[in-house]
PDB file of C-alpha atoms and ligand atoms in Angstrom:
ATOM      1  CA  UNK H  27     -96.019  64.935 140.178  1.00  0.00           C
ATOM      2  CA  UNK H  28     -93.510  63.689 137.995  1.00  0.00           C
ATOM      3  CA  UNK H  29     -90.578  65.075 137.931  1.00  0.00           C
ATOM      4  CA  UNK H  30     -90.346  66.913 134.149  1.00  0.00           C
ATOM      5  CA  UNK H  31     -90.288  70.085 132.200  1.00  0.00           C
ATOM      6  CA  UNK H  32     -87.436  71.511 134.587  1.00  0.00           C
ATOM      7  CA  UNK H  33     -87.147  74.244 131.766  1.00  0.00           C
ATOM      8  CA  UNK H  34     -90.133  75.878 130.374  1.00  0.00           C
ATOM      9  CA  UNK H  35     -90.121  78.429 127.968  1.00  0.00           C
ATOM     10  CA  UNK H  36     -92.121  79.326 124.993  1.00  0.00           C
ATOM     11  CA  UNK H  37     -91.753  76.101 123.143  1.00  0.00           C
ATOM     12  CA  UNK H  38     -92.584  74.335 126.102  1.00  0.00           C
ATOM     13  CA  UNK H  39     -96.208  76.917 125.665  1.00  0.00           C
ATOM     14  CA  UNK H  40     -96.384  76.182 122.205  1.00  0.00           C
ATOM     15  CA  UNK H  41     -96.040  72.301 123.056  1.00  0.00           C
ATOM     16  CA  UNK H  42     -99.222  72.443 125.514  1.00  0.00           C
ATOM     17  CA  UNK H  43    -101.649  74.224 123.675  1.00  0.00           C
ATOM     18  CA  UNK H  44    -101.498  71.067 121.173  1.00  0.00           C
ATOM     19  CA  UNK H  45    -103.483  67.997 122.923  1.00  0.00           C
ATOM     20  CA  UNK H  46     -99.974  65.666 122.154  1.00  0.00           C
ATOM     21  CA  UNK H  47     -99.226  66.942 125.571  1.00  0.00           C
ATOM     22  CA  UNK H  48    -102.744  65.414 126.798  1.00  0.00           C
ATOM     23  CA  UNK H  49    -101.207  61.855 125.947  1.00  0.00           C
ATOM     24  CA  UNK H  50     -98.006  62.733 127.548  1.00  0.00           C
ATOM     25  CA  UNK H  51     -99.356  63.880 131.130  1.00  0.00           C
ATOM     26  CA  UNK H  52    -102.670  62.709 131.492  1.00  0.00           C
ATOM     27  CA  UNK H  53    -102.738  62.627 135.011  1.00  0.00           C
ATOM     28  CA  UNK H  54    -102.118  67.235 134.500  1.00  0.00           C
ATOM     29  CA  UNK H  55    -105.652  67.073 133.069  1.00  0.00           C
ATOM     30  CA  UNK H  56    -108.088  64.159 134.461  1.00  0.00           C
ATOM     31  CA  UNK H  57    -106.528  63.591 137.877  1.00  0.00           C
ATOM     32  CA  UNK H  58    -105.268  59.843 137.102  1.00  0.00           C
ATOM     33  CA  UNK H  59    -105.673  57.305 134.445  1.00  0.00           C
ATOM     34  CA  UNK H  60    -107.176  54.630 137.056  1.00  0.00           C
ATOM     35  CA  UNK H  61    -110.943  53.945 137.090  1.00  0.00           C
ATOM     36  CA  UNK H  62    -111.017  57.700 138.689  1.00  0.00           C
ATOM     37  CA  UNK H  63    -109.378  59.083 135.540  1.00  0.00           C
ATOM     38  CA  UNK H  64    -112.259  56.879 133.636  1.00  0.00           C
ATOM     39  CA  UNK H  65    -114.974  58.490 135.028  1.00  0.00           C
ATOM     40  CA  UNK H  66    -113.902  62.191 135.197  1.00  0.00           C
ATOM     41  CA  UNK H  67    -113.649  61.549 131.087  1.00  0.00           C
ATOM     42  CA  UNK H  68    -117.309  61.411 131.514  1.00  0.00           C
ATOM     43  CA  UNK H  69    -117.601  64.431 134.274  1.00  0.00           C
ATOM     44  CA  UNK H  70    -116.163  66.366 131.578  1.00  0.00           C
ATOM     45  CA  UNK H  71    -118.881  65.849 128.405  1.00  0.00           C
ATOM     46  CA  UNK H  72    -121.657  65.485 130.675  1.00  0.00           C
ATOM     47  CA  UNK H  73    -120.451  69.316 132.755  1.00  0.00           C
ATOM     48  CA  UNK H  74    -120.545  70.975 128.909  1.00  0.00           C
ATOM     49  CA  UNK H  75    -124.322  70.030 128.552  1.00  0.00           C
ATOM     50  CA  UNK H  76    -125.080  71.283 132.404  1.00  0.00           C
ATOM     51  CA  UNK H  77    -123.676  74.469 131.399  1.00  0.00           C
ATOM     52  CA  UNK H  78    -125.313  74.571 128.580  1.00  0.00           C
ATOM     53  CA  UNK H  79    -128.492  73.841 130.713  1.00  0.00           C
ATOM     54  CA  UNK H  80    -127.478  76.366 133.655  1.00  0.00           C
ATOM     55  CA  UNK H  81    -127.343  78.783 130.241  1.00  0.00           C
ATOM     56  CA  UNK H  82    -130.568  78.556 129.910  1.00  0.00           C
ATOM     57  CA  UNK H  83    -130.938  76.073 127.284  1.00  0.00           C
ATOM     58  CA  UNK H  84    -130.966  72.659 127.628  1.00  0.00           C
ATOM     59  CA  UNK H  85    -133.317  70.585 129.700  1.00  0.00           C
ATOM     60  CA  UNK H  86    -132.173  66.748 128.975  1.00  0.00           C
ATOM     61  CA  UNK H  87    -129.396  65.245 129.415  1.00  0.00           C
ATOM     62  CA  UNK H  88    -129.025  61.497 128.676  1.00  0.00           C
ATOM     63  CA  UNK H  89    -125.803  59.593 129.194  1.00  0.00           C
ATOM     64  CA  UNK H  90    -125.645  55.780 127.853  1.00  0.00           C
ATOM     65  CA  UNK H  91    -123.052  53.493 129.015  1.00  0.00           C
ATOM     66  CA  UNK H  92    -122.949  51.424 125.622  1.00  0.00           C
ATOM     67  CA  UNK H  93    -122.142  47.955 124.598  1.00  0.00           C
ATOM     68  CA  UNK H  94    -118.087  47.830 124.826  1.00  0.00           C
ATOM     69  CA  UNK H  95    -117.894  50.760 127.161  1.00  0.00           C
ATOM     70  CA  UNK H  96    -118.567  53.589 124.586  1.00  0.00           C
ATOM     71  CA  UNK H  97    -119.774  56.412 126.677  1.00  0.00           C
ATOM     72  CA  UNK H  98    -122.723  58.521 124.683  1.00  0.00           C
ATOM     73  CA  UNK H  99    -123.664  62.074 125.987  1.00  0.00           C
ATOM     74  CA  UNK H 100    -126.733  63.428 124.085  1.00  0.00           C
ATOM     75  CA  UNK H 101    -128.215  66.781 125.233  1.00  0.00           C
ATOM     76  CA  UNK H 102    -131.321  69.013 124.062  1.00  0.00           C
ATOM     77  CA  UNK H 103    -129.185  72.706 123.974  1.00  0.00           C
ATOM     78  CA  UNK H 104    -128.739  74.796 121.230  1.00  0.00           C
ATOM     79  CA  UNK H 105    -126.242  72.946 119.752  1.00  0.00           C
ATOM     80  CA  UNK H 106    -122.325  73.731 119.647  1.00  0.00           C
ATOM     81  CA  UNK H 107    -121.702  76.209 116.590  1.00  0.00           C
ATOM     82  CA  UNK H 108    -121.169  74.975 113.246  1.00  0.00           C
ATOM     83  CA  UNK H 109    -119.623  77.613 111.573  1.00  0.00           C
ATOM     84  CA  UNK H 110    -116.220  78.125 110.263  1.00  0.00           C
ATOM     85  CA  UNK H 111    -113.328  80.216 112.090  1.00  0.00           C
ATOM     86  CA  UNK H 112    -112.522  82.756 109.424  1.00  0.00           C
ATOM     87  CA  UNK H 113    -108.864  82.570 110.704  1.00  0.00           C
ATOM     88  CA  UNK H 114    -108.529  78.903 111.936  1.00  0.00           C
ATOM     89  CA  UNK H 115    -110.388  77.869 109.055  1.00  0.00           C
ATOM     90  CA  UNK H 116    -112.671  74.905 111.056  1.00  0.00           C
ATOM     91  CA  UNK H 117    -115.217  74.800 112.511  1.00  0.00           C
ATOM     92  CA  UNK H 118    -116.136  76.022 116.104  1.00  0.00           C
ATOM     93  CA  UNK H 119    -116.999  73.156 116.886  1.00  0.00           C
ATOM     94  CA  UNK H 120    -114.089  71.110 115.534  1.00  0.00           C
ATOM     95  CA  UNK H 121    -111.901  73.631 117.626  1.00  0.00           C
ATOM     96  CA  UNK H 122    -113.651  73.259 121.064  1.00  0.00           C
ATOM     97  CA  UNK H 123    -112.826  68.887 120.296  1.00  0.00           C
ATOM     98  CA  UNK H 124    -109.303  70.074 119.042  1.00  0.00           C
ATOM     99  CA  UNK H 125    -107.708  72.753 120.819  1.00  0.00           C
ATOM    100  CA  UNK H 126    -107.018  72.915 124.778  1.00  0.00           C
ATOM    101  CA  UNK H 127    -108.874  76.469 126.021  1.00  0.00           C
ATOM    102  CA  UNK H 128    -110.526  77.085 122.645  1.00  0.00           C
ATOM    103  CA  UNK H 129    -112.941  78.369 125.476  1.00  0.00           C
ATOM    104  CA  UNK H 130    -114.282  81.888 124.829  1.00  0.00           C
ATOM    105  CA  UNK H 131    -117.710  81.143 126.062  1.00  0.00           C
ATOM    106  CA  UNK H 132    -116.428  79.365 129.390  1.00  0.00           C
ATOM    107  CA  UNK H 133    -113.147  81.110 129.527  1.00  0.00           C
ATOM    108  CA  UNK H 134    -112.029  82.283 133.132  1.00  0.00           C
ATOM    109  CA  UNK H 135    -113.968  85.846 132.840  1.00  0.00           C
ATOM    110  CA  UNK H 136    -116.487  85.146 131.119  1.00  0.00           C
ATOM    111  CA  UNK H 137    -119.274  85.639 132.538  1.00  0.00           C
ATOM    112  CA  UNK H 138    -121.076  82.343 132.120  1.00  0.00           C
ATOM    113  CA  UNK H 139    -121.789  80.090 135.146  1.00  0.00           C
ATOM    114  CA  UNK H 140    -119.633  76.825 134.936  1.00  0.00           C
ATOM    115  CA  UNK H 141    -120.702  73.966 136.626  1.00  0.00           C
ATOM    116  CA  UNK H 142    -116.702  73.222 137.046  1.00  0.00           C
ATOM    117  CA  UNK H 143    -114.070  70.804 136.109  1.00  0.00           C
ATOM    118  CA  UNK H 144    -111.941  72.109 133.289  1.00  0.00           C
ATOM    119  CA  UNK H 145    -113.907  75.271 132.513  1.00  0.00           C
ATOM    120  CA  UNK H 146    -114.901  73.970 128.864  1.00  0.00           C
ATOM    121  CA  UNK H 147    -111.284  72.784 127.878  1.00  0.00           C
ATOM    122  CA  UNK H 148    -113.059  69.407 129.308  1.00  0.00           C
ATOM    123  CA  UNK H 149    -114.230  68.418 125.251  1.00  0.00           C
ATOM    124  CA  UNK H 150    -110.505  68.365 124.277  1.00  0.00           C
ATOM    125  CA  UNK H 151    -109.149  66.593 126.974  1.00  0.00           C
ATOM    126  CA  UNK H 152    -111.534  63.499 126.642  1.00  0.00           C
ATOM    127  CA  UNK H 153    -110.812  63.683 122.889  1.00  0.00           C
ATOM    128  CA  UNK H 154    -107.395  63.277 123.014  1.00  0.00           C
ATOM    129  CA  UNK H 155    -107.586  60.688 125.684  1.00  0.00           C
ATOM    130  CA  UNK H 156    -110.507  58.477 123.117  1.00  0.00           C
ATOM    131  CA  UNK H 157    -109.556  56.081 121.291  1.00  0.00           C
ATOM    132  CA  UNK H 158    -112.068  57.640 119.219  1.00  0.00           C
ATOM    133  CA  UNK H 159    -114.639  60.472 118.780  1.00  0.00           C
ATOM    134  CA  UNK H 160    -117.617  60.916 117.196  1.00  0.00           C
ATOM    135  CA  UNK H 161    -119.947  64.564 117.482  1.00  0.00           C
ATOM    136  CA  UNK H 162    -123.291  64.673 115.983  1.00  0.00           C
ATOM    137  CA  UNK H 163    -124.925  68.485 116.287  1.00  0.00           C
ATOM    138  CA  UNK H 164    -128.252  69.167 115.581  1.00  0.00           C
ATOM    139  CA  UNK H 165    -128.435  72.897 114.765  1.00  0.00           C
ATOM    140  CA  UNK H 166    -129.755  75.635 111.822  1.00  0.00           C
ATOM    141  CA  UNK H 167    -131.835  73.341 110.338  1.00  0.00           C
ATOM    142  CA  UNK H 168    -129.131  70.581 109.690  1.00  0.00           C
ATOM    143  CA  UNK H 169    -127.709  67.321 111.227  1.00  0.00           C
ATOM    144  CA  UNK H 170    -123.618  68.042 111.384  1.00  0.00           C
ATOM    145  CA  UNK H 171    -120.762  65.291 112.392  1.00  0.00           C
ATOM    146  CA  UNK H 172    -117.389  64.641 112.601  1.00  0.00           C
ATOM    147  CA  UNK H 173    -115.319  62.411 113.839  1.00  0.00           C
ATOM    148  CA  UNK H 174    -111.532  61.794 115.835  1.00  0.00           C
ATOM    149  CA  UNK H 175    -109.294  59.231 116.800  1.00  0.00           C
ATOM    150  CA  UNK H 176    -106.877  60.173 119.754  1.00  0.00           C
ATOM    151  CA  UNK H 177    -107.512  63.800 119.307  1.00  0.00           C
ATOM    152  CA  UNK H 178    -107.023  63.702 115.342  1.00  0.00           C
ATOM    153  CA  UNK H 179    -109.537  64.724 113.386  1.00  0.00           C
ATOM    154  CA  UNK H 180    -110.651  61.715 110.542  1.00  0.00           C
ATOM    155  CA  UNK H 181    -113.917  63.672 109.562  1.00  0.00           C
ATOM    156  CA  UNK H 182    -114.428  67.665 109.953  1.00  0.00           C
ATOM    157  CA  UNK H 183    -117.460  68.448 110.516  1.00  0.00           C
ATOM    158  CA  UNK H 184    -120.031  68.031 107.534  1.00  0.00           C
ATOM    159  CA  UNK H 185    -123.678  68.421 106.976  1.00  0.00           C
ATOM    160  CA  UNK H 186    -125.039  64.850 106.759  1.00  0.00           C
ATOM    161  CA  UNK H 187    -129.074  65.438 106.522  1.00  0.00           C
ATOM    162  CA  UNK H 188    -131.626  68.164 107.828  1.00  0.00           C
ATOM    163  CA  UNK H 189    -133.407  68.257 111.335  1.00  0.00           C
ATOM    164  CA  UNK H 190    -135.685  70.763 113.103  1.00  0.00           C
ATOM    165  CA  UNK H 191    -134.516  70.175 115.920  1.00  0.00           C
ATOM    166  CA  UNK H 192    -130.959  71.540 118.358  1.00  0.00           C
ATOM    167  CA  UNK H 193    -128.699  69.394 120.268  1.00  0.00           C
ATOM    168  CA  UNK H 194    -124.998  67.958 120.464  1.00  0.00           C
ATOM    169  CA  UNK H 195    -124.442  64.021 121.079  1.00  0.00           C
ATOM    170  CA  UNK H 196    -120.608  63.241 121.981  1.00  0.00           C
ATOM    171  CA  UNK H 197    -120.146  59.824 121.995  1.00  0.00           C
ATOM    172  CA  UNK H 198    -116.553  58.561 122.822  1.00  0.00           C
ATOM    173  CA  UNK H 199    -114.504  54.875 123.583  1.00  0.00           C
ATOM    174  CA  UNK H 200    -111.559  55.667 126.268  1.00  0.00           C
ATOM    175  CA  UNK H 201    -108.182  54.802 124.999  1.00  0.00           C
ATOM    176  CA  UNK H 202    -107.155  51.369 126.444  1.00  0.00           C
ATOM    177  CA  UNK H 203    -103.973  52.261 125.994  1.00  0.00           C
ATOM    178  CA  UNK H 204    -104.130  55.422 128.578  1.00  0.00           C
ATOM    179  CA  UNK H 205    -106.587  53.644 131.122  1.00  0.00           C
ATOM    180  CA  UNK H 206    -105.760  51.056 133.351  1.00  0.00           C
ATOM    181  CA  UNK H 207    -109.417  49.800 133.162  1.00  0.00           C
ATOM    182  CA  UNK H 208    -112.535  50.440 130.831  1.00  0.00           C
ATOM    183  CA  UNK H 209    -115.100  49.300 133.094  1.00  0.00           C
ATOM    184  CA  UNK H 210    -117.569  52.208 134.348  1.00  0.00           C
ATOM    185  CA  UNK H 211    -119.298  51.533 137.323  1.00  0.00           C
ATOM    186  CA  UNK H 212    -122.999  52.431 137.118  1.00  0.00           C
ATOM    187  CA  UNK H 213    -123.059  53.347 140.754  1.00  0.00           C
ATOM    188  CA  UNK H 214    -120.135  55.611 140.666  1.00  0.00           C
ATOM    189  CA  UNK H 215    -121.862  57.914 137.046  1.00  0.00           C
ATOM    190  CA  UNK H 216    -125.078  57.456 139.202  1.00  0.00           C
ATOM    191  CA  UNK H 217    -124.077  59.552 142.292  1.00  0.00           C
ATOM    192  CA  UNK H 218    -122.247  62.064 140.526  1.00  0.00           C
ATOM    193  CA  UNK H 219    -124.917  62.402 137.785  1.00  0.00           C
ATOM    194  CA  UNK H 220    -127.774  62.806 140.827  1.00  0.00           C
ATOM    195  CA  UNK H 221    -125.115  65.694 142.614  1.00  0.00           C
ATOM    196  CA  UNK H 222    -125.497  67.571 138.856  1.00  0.00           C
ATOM    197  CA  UNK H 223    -129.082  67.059 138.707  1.00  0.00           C
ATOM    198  CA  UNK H 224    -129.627  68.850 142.259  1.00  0.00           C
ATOM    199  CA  UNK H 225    -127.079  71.663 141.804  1.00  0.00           C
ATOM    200  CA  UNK H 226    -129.116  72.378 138.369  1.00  0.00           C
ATOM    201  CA  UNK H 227    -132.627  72.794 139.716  1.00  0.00           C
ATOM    202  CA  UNK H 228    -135.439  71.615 136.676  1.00  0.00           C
ATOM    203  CA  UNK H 229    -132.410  69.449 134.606  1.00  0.00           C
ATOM    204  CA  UNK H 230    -133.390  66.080 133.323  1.00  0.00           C
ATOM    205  CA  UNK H 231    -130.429  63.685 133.632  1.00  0.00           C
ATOM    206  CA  UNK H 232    -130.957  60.050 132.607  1.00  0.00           C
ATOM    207  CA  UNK H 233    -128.147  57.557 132.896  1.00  0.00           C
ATOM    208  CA  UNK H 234    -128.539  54.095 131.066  1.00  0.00           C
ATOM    209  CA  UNK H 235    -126.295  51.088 131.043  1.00  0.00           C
ATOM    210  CA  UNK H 236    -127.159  49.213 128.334  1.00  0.00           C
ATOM    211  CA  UNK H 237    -124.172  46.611 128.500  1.00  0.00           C
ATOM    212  CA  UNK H 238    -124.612  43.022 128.729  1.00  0.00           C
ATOM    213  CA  UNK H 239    -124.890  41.835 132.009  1.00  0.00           C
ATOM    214  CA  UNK H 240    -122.307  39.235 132.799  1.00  0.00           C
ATOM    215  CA  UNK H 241    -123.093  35.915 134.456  1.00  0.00           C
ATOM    216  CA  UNK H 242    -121.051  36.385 137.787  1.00  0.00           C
ATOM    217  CA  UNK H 243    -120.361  32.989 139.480  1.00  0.00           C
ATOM    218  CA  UNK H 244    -122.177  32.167 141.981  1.00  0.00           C
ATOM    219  CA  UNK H 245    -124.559  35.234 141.717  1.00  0.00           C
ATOM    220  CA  UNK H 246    -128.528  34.442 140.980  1.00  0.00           C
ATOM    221  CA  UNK H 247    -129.506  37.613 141.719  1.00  0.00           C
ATOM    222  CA  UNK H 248    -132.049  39.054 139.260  1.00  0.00           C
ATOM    223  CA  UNK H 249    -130.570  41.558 136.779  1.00  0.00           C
ATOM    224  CA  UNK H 250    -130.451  45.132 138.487  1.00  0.00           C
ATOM    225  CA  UNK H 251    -131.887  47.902 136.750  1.00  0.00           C
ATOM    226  CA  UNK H 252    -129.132  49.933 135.224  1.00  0.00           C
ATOM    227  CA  UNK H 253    -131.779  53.357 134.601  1.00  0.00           C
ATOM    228  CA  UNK H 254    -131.772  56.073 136.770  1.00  0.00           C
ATOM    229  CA  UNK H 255    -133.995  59.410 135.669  1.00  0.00           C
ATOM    230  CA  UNK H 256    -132.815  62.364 138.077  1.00  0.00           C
ATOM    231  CA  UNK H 257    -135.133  65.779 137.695  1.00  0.00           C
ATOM    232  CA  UNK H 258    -135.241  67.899 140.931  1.00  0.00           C
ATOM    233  CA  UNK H 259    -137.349  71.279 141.143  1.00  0.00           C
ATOM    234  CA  UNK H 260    -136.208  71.886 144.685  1.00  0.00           C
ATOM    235  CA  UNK H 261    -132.702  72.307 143.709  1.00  0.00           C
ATOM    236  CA  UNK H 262    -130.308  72.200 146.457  1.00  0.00           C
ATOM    237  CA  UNK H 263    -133.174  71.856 149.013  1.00  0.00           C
ATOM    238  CA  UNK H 264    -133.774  68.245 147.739  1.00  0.00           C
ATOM    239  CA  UNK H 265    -130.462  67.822 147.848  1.00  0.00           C
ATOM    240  CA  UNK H 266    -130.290  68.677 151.595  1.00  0.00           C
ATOM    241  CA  UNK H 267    -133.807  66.658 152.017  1.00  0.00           C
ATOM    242  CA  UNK H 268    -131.679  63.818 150.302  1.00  0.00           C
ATOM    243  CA  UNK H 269    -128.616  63.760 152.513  1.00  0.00           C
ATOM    244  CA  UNK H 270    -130.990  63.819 155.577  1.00  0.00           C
ATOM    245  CA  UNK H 271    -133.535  61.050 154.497  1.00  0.00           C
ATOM    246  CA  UNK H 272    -132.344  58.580 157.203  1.00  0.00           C
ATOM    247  CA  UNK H 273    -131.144  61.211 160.015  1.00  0.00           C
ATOM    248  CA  UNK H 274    -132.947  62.902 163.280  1.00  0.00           C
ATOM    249  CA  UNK H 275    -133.540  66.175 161.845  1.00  0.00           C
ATOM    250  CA  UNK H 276    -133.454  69.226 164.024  1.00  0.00           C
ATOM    251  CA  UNK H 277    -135.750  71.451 161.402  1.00  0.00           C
ATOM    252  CA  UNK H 278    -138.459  69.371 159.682  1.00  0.00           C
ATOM    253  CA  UNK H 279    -137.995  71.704 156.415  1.00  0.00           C
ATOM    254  CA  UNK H 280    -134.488  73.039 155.235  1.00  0.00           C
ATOM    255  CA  UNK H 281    -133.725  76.817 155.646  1.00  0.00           C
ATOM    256  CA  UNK H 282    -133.566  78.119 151.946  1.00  0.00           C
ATOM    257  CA  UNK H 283    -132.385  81.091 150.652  1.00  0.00           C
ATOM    258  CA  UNK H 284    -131.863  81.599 147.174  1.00  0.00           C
ATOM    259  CA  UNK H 285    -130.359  85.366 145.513  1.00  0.00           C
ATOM    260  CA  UNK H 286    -129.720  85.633 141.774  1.00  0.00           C
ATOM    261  CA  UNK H 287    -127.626  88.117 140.571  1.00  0.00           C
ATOM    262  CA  UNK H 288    -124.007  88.528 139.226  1.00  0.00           C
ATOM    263  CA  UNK H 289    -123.062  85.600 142.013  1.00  0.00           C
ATOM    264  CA  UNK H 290    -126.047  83.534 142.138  1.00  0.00           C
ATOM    265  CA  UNK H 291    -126.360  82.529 145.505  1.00  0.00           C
ATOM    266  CA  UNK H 292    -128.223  79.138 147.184  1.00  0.00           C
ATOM    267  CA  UNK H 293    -127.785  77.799 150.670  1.00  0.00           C
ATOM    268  CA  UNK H 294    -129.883  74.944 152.434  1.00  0.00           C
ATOM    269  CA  UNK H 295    -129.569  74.093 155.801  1.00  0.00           C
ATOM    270  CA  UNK H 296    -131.026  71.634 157.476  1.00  0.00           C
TER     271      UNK H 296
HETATM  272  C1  0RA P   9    -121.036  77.781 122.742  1.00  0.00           C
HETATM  273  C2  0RA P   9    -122.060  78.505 122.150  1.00  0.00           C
HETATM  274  C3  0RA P   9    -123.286  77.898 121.990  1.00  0.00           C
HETATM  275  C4  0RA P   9    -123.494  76.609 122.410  1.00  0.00           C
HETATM  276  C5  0RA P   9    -122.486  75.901 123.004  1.00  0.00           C
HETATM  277  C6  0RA P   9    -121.260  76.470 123.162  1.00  0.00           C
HETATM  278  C7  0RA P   9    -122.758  74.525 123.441  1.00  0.00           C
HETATM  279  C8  0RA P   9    -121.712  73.686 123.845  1.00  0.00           C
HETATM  280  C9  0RA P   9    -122.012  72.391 124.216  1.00  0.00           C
HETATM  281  C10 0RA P   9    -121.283  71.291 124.645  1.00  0.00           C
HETATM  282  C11 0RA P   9    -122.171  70.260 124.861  1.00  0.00           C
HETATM  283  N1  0RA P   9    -123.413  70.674 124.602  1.00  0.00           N
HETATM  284  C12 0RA P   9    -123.358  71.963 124.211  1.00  0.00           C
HETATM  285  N2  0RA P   9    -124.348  72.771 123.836  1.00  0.00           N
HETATM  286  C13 0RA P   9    -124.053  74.028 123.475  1.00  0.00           C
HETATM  287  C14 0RA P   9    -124.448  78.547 121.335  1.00  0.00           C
HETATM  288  C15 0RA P   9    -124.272  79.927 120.864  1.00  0.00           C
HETATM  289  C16 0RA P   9    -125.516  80.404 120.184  1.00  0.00           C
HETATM  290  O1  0RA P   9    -126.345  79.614 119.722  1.00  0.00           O
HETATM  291  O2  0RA P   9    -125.678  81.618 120.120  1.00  0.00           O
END
């Protein structure tokens, strides 16, 4: 890693709980700001709705690679709360998009089952790394959004209409400025989206790409289909079944064994 902060003390603490030190180091909180870095951005929203699903409730999950490579993560849960911090004075919401481990519900002891990555400080990250931001929350009867440009909130949250329904859409445009590239790869959001959708047994994940497809010299292929719906009930035994599609298997069914409890437990082996 780079070779900085050879003196850290509490203003050095106070510095990193801001998300100016997001900009700064990038590479401390997504990994890189390559095409890698790109994707993980995505990782991050998209692991906030599984756990929101591996909570118990949320059972859709669609991510849209846009026009211009805005990334839009819509998800059926209950909603990230609306109301205000007494002390902070914003919203909860506005502080999980603001502040690096306003965590609580995924914090490290929590409790909850995380599906991984940044243990809910994920929201933040991304936020500070976008170019811009916008949340839309569907939740106690009303339709709530806000908006941010590289981590700064332009827009607390407000009520902009009613809705009977729950649910949190983040949708987001990568800084150009941080990322040496822009350009998702379908294939690479469809693997790791499919991995999710096994490890969370009954999820729904759809991934669209509804960018233009460019006229590549030469090519006269017919335009691939960029939707992919994942939904496994077999959990990690499809996964296994998956792996092993084109292999000489040595059991015709995996070995399963599944234990909830405090450590929820699920092997396969095939
Ligand atoms: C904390 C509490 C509650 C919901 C969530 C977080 C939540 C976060 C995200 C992020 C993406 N989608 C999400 N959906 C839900 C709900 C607490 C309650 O209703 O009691």
């Amino acid at each position: 890693m780079d070779k900085v902060n050879h003196e850290y003390g509490a203003e050095q603490i106070q510095v990193l709980e801001g998300l100016e030190h997001v900009r700064k180091r990038p590479g401390m909180y997504i990994g890189s700001v390559s095409v890698r870095g790109l994707h993980h951005c995505v990782y991050e929203i998209v692991d906030n709705s599984v756990d929101e699903a591996l909570a118990g409730y949320c059972k859709n999950i669609h991510v849209t690679i846009e026009p211009g490579n805005i990334i839009c993560v819509e998800d059926d849960g209950r909603g990230i709360p609306v109301d205000i911090h007494a002390k902070t004075k914003i919203s909860a919401a506005e502080t999980v998009f603001t502040k690096l481990n306003a965590g609580g519900k995924f914090g490290g002891d929590s409790g909850y089952k995380v599906s991984g990555g940044l243990h809910g400080v994920g929201a933040s990250v991304v936020n500070a790394l976008s170019e811009w931001t916008e949340v839309t929350i569907q939740r106690d009867g009303g339709i709530y959004q806000m908006s941010f440009e590289r981590g700064k909130t332009v827009k607390s949250l407000e009520r902009i209409g009613d809705s009977d329904k729950t649910g949190t859409k983040v949708r987001f445009l990568a800084d150009n400025t941080i990322f040496e590239s822009l350009e998702y790869e379908y294939e690479v959001l469809e693997k790791r989206l499919r991995e999710m959708a096994f490890l969370t047994k009954g999820l729904r994940i759809v991934l669209e790409d509804k960018r233009p497809q460019e006229e590549i010299e030469g090519e006269t292929d017919e335009p691939k289909i960029k939707k992919s719906e994942f939904c496994f009930e077999g959990g990690l035994n499809s996964f296994v079944e998956y792996l092993n599609k084109n292999k000489e298997k040595i059991n015709e069914l995996p070995i399963y064994i599944e234990k909830d409890g405090e450590v929820p437990i699920e092997v396969a082996i095939q």
